């Protein structure tokens, strides 16, 4: 019985860093996708170089401000759910929103 439990714990020990690593990787990509999309957004709206600078700063500022505020307010909520449920919920919401926005 003890060997089965140790084997299960050993397997889970390696699954946690893999899942978290993949999650953080995609989170990083998402945070840094707006600057890459900015030229396409500017092209769609017909912005000049000056407008790209002004509107791009507003877009990036709004994105990072909302990102920071979300972290402040969602962290206590995530603590109340616990780490496992919080990560599962975050991955599910992220995946759903990504599918809807594609």
mmCIF file of C-alpha atoms in Angstrom, residues 2 4 8 10 14 25 40 43 56-57 63-64 68 80 88 91 100-101:
data_model
loop_
_atom_site.group_PDB
_atom_site.id
_atom_site.type_symbol
_atom_site.label_atom_id
_atom_site.label_comp_id
_atom_site.label_asym_id
_atom_site.label_seq_id
_atom_site.Cartn_x
_atom_site.Cartn_y
_atom_site.Cartn_z
ATOM 1 C CA UNK A 2 2.779 2.383 0.932
ATOM 2 C CA UNK A 4 1.526 2.495 -4.372
ATOM 3 C CA UNK A 8 1.422 8.066 -7.057
ATOM 4 C CA UNK A 10 6.176 10.669 -7.286
ATOM 5 C CA UNK A 14 6.442 15.722 -11.855
ATOM 6 C CA UNK A 25 4.421 29.924 -20.767
ATOM 7 C CA UNK A 40 -2.208 44.855 -37.484
ATOM 8 C CA UNK A 43 -3.521 48.803 -40.236
ATOM 9 C CA UNK A 56 -0.662 52.069 -28.743
ATOM 10 C CA UNK A 57 0.360 53.636 -25.443
ATOM 11 C CA UNK A 63 -4.087 46.344 -20.732
ATOM 12 C CA UNK A 64 -1.398 46.383 -18.052
ATOM 13 C CA UNK A 68 -2.464 44.539 -12.437
ATOM 14 C CA UNK A 80 -10.296 31.012 -1.082
ATOM 15 C CA UNK A 88 -7.955 24.567 -13.162
ATOM 16 C CA UNK A 91 -6.874 27.380 -17.442
ATOM 17 C CA UNK A 100 -14.171 32.622 -28.404
ATOM 18 C CA UNK A 101 -11.754 35.322 -29.570
#
